[in-house]
Coordinates of C-alpha atoms in Angstrom, one line a residue:
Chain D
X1 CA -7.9 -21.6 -22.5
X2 CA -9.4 -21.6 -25.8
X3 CA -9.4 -18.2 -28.1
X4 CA -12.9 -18.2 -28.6
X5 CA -15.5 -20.0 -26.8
X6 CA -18.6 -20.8 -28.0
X7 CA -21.1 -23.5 -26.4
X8 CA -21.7 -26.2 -28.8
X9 CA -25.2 -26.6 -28.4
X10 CA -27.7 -27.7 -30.0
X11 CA -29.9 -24.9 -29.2
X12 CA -33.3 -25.0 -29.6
X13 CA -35.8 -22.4 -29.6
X14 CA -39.4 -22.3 -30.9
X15 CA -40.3 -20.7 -34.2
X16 CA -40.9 -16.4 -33.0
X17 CA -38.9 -16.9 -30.0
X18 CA -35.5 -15.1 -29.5
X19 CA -32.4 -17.1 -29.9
X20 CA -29.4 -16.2 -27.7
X21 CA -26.1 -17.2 -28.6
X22 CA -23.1 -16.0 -26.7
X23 CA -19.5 -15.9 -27.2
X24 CA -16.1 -15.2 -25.5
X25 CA -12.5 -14.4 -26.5
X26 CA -9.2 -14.5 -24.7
X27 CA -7.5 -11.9 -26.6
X28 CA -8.0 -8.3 -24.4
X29 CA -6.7 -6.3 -27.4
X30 CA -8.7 -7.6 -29.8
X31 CA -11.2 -5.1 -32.1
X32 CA -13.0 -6.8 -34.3
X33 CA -15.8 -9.1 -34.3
X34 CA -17.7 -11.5 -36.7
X35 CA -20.6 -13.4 -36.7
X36 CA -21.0 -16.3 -39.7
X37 CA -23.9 -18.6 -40.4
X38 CA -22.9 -22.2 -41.4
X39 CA -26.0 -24.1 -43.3
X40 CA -25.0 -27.7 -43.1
X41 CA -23.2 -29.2 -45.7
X42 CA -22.7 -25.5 -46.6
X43 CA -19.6 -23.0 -46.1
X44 CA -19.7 -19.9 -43.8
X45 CA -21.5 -16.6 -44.3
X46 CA -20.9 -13.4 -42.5
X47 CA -24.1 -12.2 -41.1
X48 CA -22.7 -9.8 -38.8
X49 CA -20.2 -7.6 -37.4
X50 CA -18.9 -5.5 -34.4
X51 CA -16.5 -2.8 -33.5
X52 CA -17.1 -1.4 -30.2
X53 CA -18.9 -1.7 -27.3
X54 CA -22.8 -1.9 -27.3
X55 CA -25.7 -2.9 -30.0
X56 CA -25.3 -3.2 -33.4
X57 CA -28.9 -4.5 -35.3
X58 CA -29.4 -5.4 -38.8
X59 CA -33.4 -6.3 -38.9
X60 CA -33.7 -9.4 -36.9
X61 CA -30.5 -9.6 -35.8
X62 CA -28.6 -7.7 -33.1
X63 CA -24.8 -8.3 -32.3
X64 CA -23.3 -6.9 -29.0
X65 CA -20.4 -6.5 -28.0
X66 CA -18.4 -6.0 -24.4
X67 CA -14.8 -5.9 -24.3
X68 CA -14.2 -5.3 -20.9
X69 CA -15.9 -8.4 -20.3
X70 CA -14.5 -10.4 -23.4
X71 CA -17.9 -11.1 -24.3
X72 CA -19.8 -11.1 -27.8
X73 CA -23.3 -12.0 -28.5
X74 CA -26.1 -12.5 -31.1
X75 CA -29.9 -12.0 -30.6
X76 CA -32.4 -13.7 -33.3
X77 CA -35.5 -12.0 -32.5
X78 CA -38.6 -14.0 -34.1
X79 CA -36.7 -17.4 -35.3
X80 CA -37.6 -18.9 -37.9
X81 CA -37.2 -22.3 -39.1
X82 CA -34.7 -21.5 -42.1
X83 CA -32.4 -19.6 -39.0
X84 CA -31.6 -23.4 -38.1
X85 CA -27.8 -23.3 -39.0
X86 CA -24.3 -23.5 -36.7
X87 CA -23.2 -19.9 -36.1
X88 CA -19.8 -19.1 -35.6
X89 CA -18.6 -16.8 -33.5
X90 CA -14.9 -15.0 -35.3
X91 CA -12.5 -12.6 -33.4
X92 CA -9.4 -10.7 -35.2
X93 CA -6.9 -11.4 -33.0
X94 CA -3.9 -8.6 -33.3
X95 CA -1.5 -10.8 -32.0
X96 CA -0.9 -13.1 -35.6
X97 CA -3.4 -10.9 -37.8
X98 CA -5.5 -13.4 -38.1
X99 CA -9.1 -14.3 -37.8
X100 CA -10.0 -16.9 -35.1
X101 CA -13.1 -19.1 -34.7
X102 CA -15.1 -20.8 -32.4
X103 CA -16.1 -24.1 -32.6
X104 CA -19.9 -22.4 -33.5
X105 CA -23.3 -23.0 -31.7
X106 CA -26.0 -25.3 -33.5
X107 CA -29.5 -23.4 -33.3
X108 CA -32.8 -25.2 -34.1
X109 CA -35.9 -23.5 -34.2
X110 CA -39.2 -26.0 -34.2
X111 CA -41.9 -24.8 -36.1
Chain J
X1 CA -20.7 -11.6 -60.3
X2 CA -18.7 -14.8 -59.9
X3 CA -17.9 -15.4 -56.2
X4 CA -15.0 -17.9 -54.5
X5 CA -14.7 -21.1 -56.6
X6 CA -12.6 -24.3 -55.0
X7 CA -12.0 -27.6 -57.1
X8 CA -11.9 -30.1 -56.4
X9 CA -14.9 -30.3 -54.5
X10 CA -14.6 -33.9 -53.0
X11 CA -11.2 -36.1 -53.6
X12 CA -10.1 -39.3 -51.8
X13 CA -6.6 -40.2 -51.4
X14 CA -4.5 -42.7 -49.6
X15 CA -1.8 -41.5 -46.4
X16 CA 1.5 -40.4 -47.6
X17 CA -0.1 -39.1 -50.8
X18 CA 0.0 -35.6 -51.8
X19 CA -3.0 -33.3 -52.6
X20 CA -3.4 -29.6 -54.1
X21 CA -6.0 -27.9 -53.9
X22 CA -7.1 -24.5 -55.9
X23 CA -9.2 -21.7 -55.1
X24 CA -10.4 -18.7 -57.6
X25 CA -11.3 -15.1 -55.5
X26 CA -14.5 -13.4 -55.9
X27 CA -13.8 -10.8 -58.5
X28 CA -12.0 -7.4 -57.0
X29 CA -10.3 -9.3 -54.0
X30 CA -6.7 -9.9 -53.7
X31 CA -6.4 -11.9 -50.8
X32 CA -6.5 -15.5 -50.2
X33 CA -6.9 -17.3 -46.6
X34 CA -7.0 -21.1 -46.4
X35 CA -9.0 -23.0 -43.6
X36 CA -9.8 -26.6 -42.5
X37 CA -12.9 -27.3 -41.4
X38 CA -12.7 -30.7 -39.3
X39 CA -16.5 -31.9 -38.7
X40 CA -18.0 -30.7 -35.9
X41 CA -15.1 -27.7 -35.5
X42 CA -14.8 -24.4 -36.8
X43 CA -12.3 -23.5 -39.2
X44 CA -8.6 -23.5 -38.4
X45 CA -6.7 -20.6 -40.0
X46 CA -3.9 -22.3 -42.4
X47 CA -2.2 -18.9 -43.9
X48 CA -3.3 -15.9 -45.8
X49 CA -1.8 -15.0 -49.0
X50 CA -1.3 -11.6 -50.4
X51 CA 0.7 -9.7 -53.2
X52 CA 2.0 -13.4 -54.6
X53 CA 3.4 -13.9 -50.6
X54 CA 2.5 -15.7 -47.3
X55 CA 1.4 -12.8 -45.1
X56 CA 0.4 -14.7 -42.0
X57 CA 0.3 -18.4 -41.2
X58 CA -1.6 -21.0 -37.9
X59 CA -0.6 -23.1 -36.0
X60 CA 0.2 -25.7 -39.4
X61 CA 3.1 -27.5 -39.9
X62 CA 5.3 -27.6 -43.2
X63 CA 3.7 -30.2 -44.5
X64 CA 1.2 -27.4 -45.7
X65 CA 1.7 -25.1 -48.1
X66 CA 0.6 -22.4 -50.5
X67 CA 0.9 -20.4 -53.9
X68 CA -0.6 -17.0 -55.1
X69 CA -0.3 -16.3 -58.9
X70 CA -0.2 -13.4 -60.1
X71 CA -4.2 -13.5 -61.6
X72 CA -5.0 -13.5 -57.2
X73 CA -6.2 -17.7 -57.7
X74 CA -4.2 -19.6 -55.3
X75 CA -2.8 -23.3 -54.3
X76 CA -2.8 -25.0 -51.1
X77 CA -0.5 -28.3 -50.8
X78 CA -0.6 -30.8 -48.6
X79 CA 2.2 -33.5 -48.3
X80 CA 2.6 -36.7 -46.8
X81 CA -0.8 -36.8 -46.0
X82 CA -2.5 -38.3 -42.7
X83 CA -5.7 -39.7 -41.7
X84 CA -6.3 -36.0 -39.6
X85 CA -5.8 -34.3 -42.8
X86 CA -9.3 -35.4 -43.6
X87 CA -11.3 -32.0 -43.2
X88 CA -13.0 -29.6 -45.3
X89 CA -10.7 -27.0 -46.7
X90 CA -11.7 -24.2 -47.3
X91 CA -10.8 -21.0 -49.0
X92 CA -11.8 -17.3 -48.3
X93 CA -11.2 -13.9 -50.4
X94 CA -10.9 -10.1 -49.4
X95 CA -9.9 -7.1 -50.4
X96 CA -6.7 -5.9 -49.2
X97 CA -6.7 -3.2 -46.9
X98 CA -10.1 -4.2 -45.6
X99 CA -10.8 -5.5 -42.1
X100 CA -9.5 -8.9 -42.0
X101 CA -12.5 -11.0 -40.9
X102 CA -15.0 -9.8 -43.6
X103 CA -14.7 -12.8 -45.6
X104 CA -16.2 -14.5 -48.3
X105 CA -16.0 -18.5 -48.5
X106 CA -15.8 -20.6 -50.9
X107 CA -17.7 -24.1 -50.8
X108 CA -14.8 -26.2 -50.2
X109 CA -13.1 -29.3 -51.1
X110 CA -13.8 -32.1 -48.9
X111 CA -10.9 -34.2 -48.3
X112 CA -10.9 -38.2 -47.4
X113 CA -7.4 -39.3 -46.0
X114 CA -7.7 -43.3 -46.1

């Protein structure tokens, strides 16, 4: 089993439609949670992050998060065409300090 | 406000050759993680420098290694290179103390193993 599971995609959404991308971890102890945006060619960006259980929104963007069910996931809500990017989903694992990614979603909103 | 730089940016070199690669924090961060990026992956965790030392290290073999000086800017070696060593490396800077995944890349060097 992988650490962190992400589907590859590509995902594609129209432009003002809510993207879903979804995420899940192997690690039961883990706390912290990341979301980065990957513009090709580009490097990663954090866009998000999590703590504990629930909703966490910053404007169009809402992370949640549900440990009991090793699950995290990010809502786009009115996509837009420059959201088109591979996200990556990133979990601290405690075990090894260190930050673990999936292998990222590829979102493409059509205008 | 001068964020992670990485040279080279692109490089080509032949198997069994040996490459290093260098990385400059964004200003106020003491901490220095390498990744490879291979296409189409996300990034692998190489090791995380901190305080001049190798705090935590992947699932990399010798072959890779590292350097922080004392200024925070840091090294990453790779010997004996193979054709899987061709990935984007990249490096990412944090304040010590903070929470571990709130990083900020750098845009890479892209390295061609021939």
């Amino acid at each position: 089993q992988k650490e962190v599971e992400q589907n590859s995609g590509p995902l594609s959404v129209p432009e003002g439609a809510i993207a879903s991308l979804n995420c899940t971890y192997s690690d039961r102890v883990s706390q912290s949670f990341f979301w980065y945006r990957q513009y090709s060619g580009k490097s990663p960006e954090l866009i998000m992050s999590i703590y504990s259980n629930g909703d966490k929104e910053d404007g169009r963007f809402t992370a949640q998060l549900n440990k009991a069910s090793q699950y995290v996931s990010l809502l786009i809500r009115d996509s837009q065409p420059s959201d088109s990017a591979t996200y990556l989903c990133a979990v601290h694992m405690e075990y090894g300090n260190k930050l673990v990614f999936g292998a990222g979603t590829i979102l493409r909103v059509k205008s | 406000d001068a964020g992670v730089t990485q040279s080279p940016t692109h490089l080509i070199k032949t198997r069994g050759q040996q490459v290093t690669l260098r990385c400059s924090p964004k200003s106020g961060h003491d901490t220095v993680s390498w990744y490879q990026q291979a296409l189409g992956q996300g990034p692998q965790f190489i090791f995380q420098y901190y305080e001049e030392e190798e705090r935590q290290r992947g699932n990399f073999p010798d072959r890779f290694s590292g350097h922080q000086f004392p200024n925070y800017s840091s090294e990453l070696n790779v010997n004996a290179l193979l054709l899987g060593d061709s990935a984007l490396y990249l490096c990412a800077s944090s304040p010590g103390g903070r929470i571990a995944g709130e990083l900020f890349f750098g845009e890479g060097s892209r390295l061609t193993v021939l």
